[in-house]
DNA sequence: TTGTATGCGTTATCAT
DNA sequence: ATGATAACGCATACAA
């Protein structure tokens, strides 16, 4: 029925013409501002309906300086931990009627580039940064551009940060292993990727040290390995650990994916879990439940939800200088499942 | 050093003022158009550097009518199959220097709403639709708005579609089961979510029928169950199937997640896989490899890559009416792993 | 109650 | 080679 058939999207002008009003009135109807006579409102509505008109959001962003989009910067988004955070993030953003722009980062450069450019490009109203520690320059850039930012599983003094006490989580895990009678405990840590920025590794090591210290256990550096954050990494490290003459009776892994790798290695070496080897993972991803893996559960869903909520609050209240940055601490919790057993009491003098 | 400290992002005007040129010249430098004297170019560049200026992309979109963003509409994006397609999609979009706007859909209404509004809102240059069959109205809407669209794992005659031959995949799987001597074969299909739109279920059933027919096997409706697309669904259905007096000796599952659930059910019933039960899943997600699950491998990575490439080609060539829609067929491949064995030859007369 | 005019930050088309 | 100026589609302050 329409005369034009290709790529012509109607604008306020078209609506105005059809409804025989001015564009100002059309705009008022769209945003249901007060002071439009019901009759003309109806005419405009009819015209909108006839043309199947929707406002051009880009143009609207021009004047409103709001895009309705939230940028999510996340490293390796397909990894289970990030995935599960991201799921909660998506739900919360959609519920808020906003859109999610995904910035997946795999390298430091990529990350820096996003940190530097996104605040000024204005394609998003705010940035949710997951598991990445921005440096001072980046934080200053956000502030200077007035770009709202919330850090999830990361920290910077100038930015609202939502952190999980992973020192405590690792401490609890290792302590539990010790309480189950283990003395030779292997630790498979994740590598620190991209210099110091995607830092999920250090805290685990510190927690382990604390538990060791408290139990007056000797820390043996040979039992601490570093591996890629995936099951291949975990498997390789476990192979190395488990083929030692004095192999550990328990392994603590920095992530559940590492722990899955440990499981694979143990199977290939005919080492029964938990009979001959106890194992605790980290994160509490869904797969850990399928595999009945004991683990340290992070509140991933809550992190995602709360992070988005804080960010939206910041966006909507950003008329003034904004409220001061918050630091929110979350606690992980130890999930005891199938992969851990008490070691029969053997003569503990061996260790000295 | 700067006088303003809060939320003031410089514009072309600021750059022009500092460099003592007109905004036109600044624009020319930014887009390195020809016809700018090297000296003034340097001055402008210096000013840009001094102000740390980046063009406002929203404003740029205003005139260029290009946003640089690609919208990806995907149902239940956290499910492994979609996740693995999405991973490839993300990589390809980022490589192309574009941005990924994620539209996760869980209901038909949500989906319709996106189909209806996104083309006119102009926040994205194109739409990649994964595993959803748009109806004629939606397809017409895309065409009318001139919005480039590519369908991945879905089909519509008016739109470039990238389909996997899942009938063939299911056929191969079931045929293989039959060749291994199985006669009583259970089938756990996925439910059809949101009416007929997220349709990943029918083709599997058709393929099964074909294999059954070819082998002159009697199709027993009681052995065909429908379950949610997750492991709980698979587990429940398997429990039902495996507690029958005449339980099947093999199960074909519509997705790997279903198959994982079957594995769980079998474990809980002390039914050994593959000794007492053969199993083939579908999709070929990473987890299938971990679990050593036999499965029908879909080319997820390739689907994601190719879909984005076709979409970008369409976006960049959309000056004219655009090229006619393509229909691209991809083949899945049977992956034989641990969960299938040959049944010892028993008297086959039982079945008649 | 409604229309007109201006601005948002760019790009592009004119002049100069 | 460069500057002024008109769009782009919308919101809004102001005028009528």
PDB file of C-alpha atoms in Angstrom, chain A residues 2 4-10 51-62 65 67-69 77-78 83 86-87 90-91 94 98-106 110 114 116-123 143-146 231-232 257 260 264 267 286-287 289-292 320-321 338, chain B residues 2 4-10 51-62 65 67-69 77-78 83 86-87 90-91 94 98-106 110 114 116-123 143-146 231-232 257 260 264 267 286-287 289-292 320-321 338:
ATOM      1  CA  UNK A   2       2.827   2.379   0.802  1.00  0.00           C
ATOM      2  CA  UNK A   4       8.074   3.471  -0.809  1.00  0.00           C
ATOM      3  CA  UNK A   5       9.139  -0.097  -0.299  1.00  0.00           C
ATOM      4  CA  UNK A   6      12.829  -0.064   0.473  1.00  0.00           C
ATOM      5  CA  UNK A   7      14.535   1.000   3.670  1.00  0.00           C
ATOM      6  CA  UNK A   8      12.409   4.019   4.418  1.00  0.00           C
ATOM      7  CA  UNK A   9      11.708   4.327   8.096  1.00  0.00           C
ATOM      8  CA  UNK A  10       9.205   7.037   9.024  1.00  0.00           C
ATOM      9  CA  UNK A  51       3.002   4.379   9.688  1.00  0.00           C
ATOM     10  CA  UNK A  52       4.125   1.789  12.209  1.00  0.00           C
ATOM     11  CA  UNK A  53       6.444   4.429  13.555  1.00  0.00           C
ATOM     12  CA  UNK A  54       9.102   3.911  16.207  1.00  0.00           C
ATOM     13  CA  UNK A  55      11.371   6.708  17.353  1.00  0.00           C
ATOM     14  CA  UNK A  56      14.914   6.539  16.081  1.00  0.00           C
ATOM     15  CA  UNK A  57      16.859   5.804  19.235  1.00  0.00           C
ATOM     16  CA  UNK A  58      20.103   7.142  17.884  1.00  0.00           C
ATOM     17  CA  UNK A  59      18.570  10.529  17.266  1.00  0.00           C
ATOM     18  CA  UNK A  60      16.954  10.437  20.648  1.00  0.00           C
ATOM     19  CA  UNK A  61      20.290   9.685  22.256  1.00  0.00           C
ATOM     20  CA  UNK A  62      21.622  12.767  20.561  1.00  0.00           C
ATOM     21  CA  UNK A  65      22.617  11.994  26.029  1.00  0.00           C
ATOM     22  CA  UNK A  67      21.703   5.523  24.999  1.00  0.00           C
ATOM     23  CA  UNK A  68      19.919   2.986  27.158  1.00  0.00           C
ATOM     24  CA  UNK A  69      22.842   0.638  26.698  1.00  0.00           C
ATOM     25  CA  UNK A  77      33.251 -14.589  28.559  1.00  0.00           C
ATOM     26  CA  UNK A  78      32.781 -18.203  27.563  1.00  0.00           C
ATOM     27  CA  UNK A  83      29.375 -17.010  31.887  1.00  0.00           C
ATOM     28  CA  UNK A  86      27.106 -12.731  32.717  1.00  0.00           C
ATOM     29  CA  UNK A  87      23.847 -14.614  32.805  1.00  0.00           C
ATOM     30  CA  UNK A  90      21.942 -10.042  31.216  1.00  0.00           C
ATOM     31  CA  UNK A  91      18.775 -10.779  33.115  1.00  0.00           C
ATOM     32  CA  UNK A  94      16.984  -6.673  30.326  1.00  0.00           C
ATOM     33  CA  UNK A  98      18.246  -1.626  28.806  1.00  0.00           C
ATOM     34  CA  UNK A  99      20.551  -3.214  26.291  1.00  0.00           C
ATOM     35  CA  UNK A 100      23.725  -5.148  26.823  1.00  0.00           C
ATOM     36  CA  UNK A 101      26.775  -4.409  24.708  1.00  0.00           C
ATOM     37  CA  UNK A 102      29.319  -7.143  25.156  1.00  0.00           C
ATOM     38  CA  UNK A 103      33.000  -6.282  25.161  1.00  0.00           C
ATOM     39  CA  UNK A 104      34.905  -9.513  25.480  1.00  0.00           C
ATOM     40  CA  UNK A 105      38.602  -9.009  26.166  1.00  0.00           C
ATOM     41  CA  UNK A 106      41.407 -11.478  25.798  1.00  0.00           C
ATOM     42  CA  UNK A 110      42.289  -4.812  23.981  1.00  0.00           C
ATOM     43  CA  UNK A 114      38.244  -0.238  25.631  1.00  0.00           C
ATOM     44  CA  UNK A 116      40.442   4.483  26.971  1.00  0.00           C
ATOM     45  CA  UNK A 117      37.876   4.848  24.216  1.00  0.00           C
ATOM     46  CA  UNK A 118      34.517   3.701  25.497  1.00  0.00           C
ATOM     47  CA  UNK A 119      34.032   6.518  28.002  1.00  0.00           C
ATOM     48  CA  UNK A 120      34.356   9.136  25.308  1.00  0.00           C
ATOM     49  CA  UNK A 121      32.561   7.353  22.512  1.00  0.00           C
ATOM     50  CA  UNK A 122      29.336   7.586  24.453  1.00  0.00           C
ATOM     51  CA  UNK A 123      27.763   4.491  22.971  1.00  0.00           C
ATOM     52  CA  UNK A 143      35.881  10.007  36.155  1.00  0.00           C
ATOM     53  CA  UNK A 144      36.937  12.668  33.728  1.00  0.00           C
ATOM     54  CA  UNK A 145      34.450  11.571  31.112  1.00  0.00           C
ATOM     55  CA  UNK A 146      31.764  11.224  33.751  1.00  0.00           C
ATOM     56  CA  UNK A 231      40.831 -28.323  32.239  1.00  0.00           C
ATOM     57  CA  UNK A 232      43.820 -29.065  30.039  1.00  0.00           C
ATOM     58  CA  UNK A 257      37.818 -26.199  35.500  1.00  0.00           C
ATOM     59  CA  UNK A 260      37.900 -31.156  36.339  1.00  0.00           C
ATOM     60  CA  UNK A 264      40.726 -36.507  34.343  1.00  0.00           C
ATOM     61  CA  UNK A 267      41.293 -41.255  36.167  1.00  0.00           C
ATOM     62  CA  UNK A 286      27.246 -25.650  37.376  1.00  0.00           C
ATOM     63  CA  UNK A 287      29.604 -28.297  36.140  1.00  0.00           C
ATOM     64  CA  UNK A 289      27.523 -29.900  40.668  1.00  0.00           C
ATOM     65  CA  UNK A 290      27.270 -32.358  37.797  1.00  0.00           C
ATOM     66  CA  UNK A 291      30.661 -33.773  38.681  1.00  0.00           C
ATOM     67  CA  UNK A 292      29.854 -33.774  42.401  1.00  0.00           C
ATOM     68  CA  UNK A 320      25.456  15.689  40.281  1.00  0.00           C
ATOM     69  CA  UNK A 321      29.011  14.515  40.874  1.00  0.00           C
ATOM     70  CA  UNK A 338      31.887 -36.075  46.812  1.00  0.00           C
TER      71      UNK A 338
ATOM     72  CA  UNK B   2      42.203  21.263  32.745  1.00  0.00           C
ATOM     73  CA  UNK B   4      36.695  21.414  33.772  1.00  0.00           C
ATOM     74  CA  UNK B   5      36.769  18.203  35.721  1.00  0.00           C
ATOM     75  CA  UNK B   6      33.363  16.655  35.489  1.00  0.00           C
ATOM     76  CA  UNK B   7      31.786  14.898  32.568  1.00  0.00           C
ATOM     77  CA  UNK B   8      32.934  17.264  29.861  1.00  0.00           C
ATOM     78  CA  UNK B   9      33.927  15.407  26.750  1.00  0.00           C
ATOM     79  CA  UNK B  10      35.510  17.561  24.030  1.00  0.00           C
ATOM     80  CA  UNK B  51      42.271  17.312  24.434  1.00  0.00           C
ATOM     81  CA  UNK B  52      42.375  13.541  24.243  1.00  0.00           C
ATOM     82  CA  UNK B  53      39.488  13.793  21.834  1.00  0.00           C
ATOM     83  CA  UNK B  54      37.475  10.897  20.446  1.00  0.00           C
ATOM     84  CA  UNK B  55      34.552  11.407  18.081  1.00  0.00           C
ATOM     85  CA  UNK B  56      31.134  10.918  19.613  1.00  0.00           C
ATOM     86  CA  UNK B  57      29.919   7.813  17.879  1.00  0.00           C
ATOM     87  CA  UNK B  58      26.265   8.539  18.507  1.00  0.00           C
ATOM     88  CA  UNK B  59      26.536  11.810  16.654  1.00  0.00           C
ATOM     89  CA  UNK B  60      28.461  10.143  13.920  1.00  0.00           C
ATOM     90  CA  UNK B  61      25.748   7.537  13.580  1.00  0.00           C
ATOM     91  CA  UNK B  62      23.288  10.348  13.213  1.00  0.00           C
ATOM     92  CA  UNK B  65      23.263   6.045   9.489  1.00  0.00           C
ATOM     93  CA  UNK B  67      26.173   2.400  14.183  1.00  0.00           C
ATOM     94  CA  UNK B  68      28.926  -0.159  13.890  1.00  0.00           C
ATOM     95  CA  UNK B  69      26.893  -2.479  16.068  1.00  0.00           C
ATOM     96  CA  UNK B  77      22.314 -17.816  25.414  1.00  0.00           C
ATOM     97  CA  UNK B  78      23.842 -19.587  28.386  1.00  0.00           C
ATOM     98  CA  UNK B  83      27.142 -20.350  23.899  1.00  0.00           C
ATOM     99  CA  UNK B  86      27.989 -17.112  20.314  1.00  0.00           C
ATOM    100  CA  UNK B  87      31.661 -17.445  21.036  1.00  0.00           C
ATOM    101  CA  UNK B  90      31.767 -12.582  19.169  1.00  0.00           C
ATOM    102  CA  UNK B  91      35.212 -13.257  17.781  1.00  0.00           C
ATOM    103  CA  UNK B  94      35.203  -8.022  17.160  1.00  0.00           C
ATOM    104  CA  UNK B  98      32.187  -3.904  15.303  1.00  0.00           C
ATOM    105  CA  UNK B  99      30.261  -4.196  18.513  1.00  0.00           C
ATOM    106  CA  UNK B 100      27.967  -6.949  19.693  1.00  0.00           C
ATOM    107  CA  UNK B 101      24.627  -6.087  21.231  1.00  0.00           C
ATOM    108  CA  UNK B 102      23.194  -9.138  22.912  1.00  0.00           C
ATOM    109  CA  UNK B 103      19.454  -9.727  22.811  1.00  0.00           C
ATOM    110  CA  UNK B 104      18.755 -12.827  24.819  1.00  0.00           C
ATOM    111  CA  UNK B 105      15.210 -14.107  24.425  1.00  0.00           C
ATOM    112  CA  UNK B 106      13.344 -16.543  26.582  1.00  0.00           C
ATOM    113  CA  UNK B 110      10.120 -10.984  23.910  1.00  0.00           C
ATOM    114  CA  UNK B 114      12.617  -7.458  19.284  1.00  0.00           C
ATOM    115  CA  UNK B 116       9.190  -5.668  15.566  1.00  0.00           C
ATOM    116  CA  UNK B 117      11.145  -2.847  17.146  1.00  0.00           C
ATOM    117  CA  UNK B 118      14.816  -3.375  16.487  1.00  0.00           C
ATOM    118  CA  UNK B 119      14.657  -2.773  12.726  1.00  0.00           C
ATOM    119  CA  UNK B 120      13.168   0.659  13.201  1.00  0.00           C
ATOM    120  CA  UNK B 121      15.093   1.737  16.266  1.00  0.00           C
ATOM    121  CA  UNK B 122      18.266   1.736  14.226  1.00  0.00           C
ATOM    122  CA  UNK B 123      20.576   0.984  17.120  1.00  0.00           C
ATOM    123  CA  UNK B 143      12.741  -6.023   4.484  1.00  0.00           C
ATOM    124  CA  UNK B 144      10.591  -2.953   4.782  1.00  0.00           C
ATOM    125  CA  UNK B 145      12.954  -1.277   7.216  1.00  0.00           C
ATOM    126  CA  UNK B 146      15.917  -2.288   5.080  1.00  0.00           C
ATOM    127  CA  UNK B 231      20.163 -32.289  32.113  1.00  0.00           C
ATOM    128  CA  UNK B 232      17.352 -32.403  34.648  1.00  0.00           C
ATOM    129  CA  UNK B 257      22.651 -31.847  27.905  1.00  0.00           C
ATOM    130  CA  UNK B 260      24.307 -35.905  30.374  1.00  0.00           C
ATOM    131  CA  UNK B 264      23.158 -39.375  35.610  1.00  0.00           C
ATOM    132  CA  UNK B 267      24.390 -44.040  37.246  1.00  0.00           C
ATOM    133  CA  UNK B 286      32.627 -29.201  24.831  1.00  0.00           C
ATOM    134  CA  UNK B 287      31.147 -31.078  27.731  1.00  0.00           C
ATOM    135  CA  UNK B 289      34.133 -34.364  24.982  1.00  0.00           C
ATOM    136  CA  UNK B 290      34.831 -34.241  28.711  1.00  0.00           C
ATOM    137  CA  UNK B 291      32.223 -36.888  29.316  1.00  0.00           C
ATOM    138  CA  UNK B 292      33.411 -38.961  26.366  1.00  0.00           C
ATOM    139  CA  UNK B 320      21.143  -1.171  -3.520  1.00  0.00           C
ATOM    140  CA  UNK B 321      18.281  -3.530  -2.827  1.00  0.00           C
ATOM    141  CA  UNK B 338      32.780 -44.007  24.666  1.00  0.00           C
TER     142      UNK B 338
END
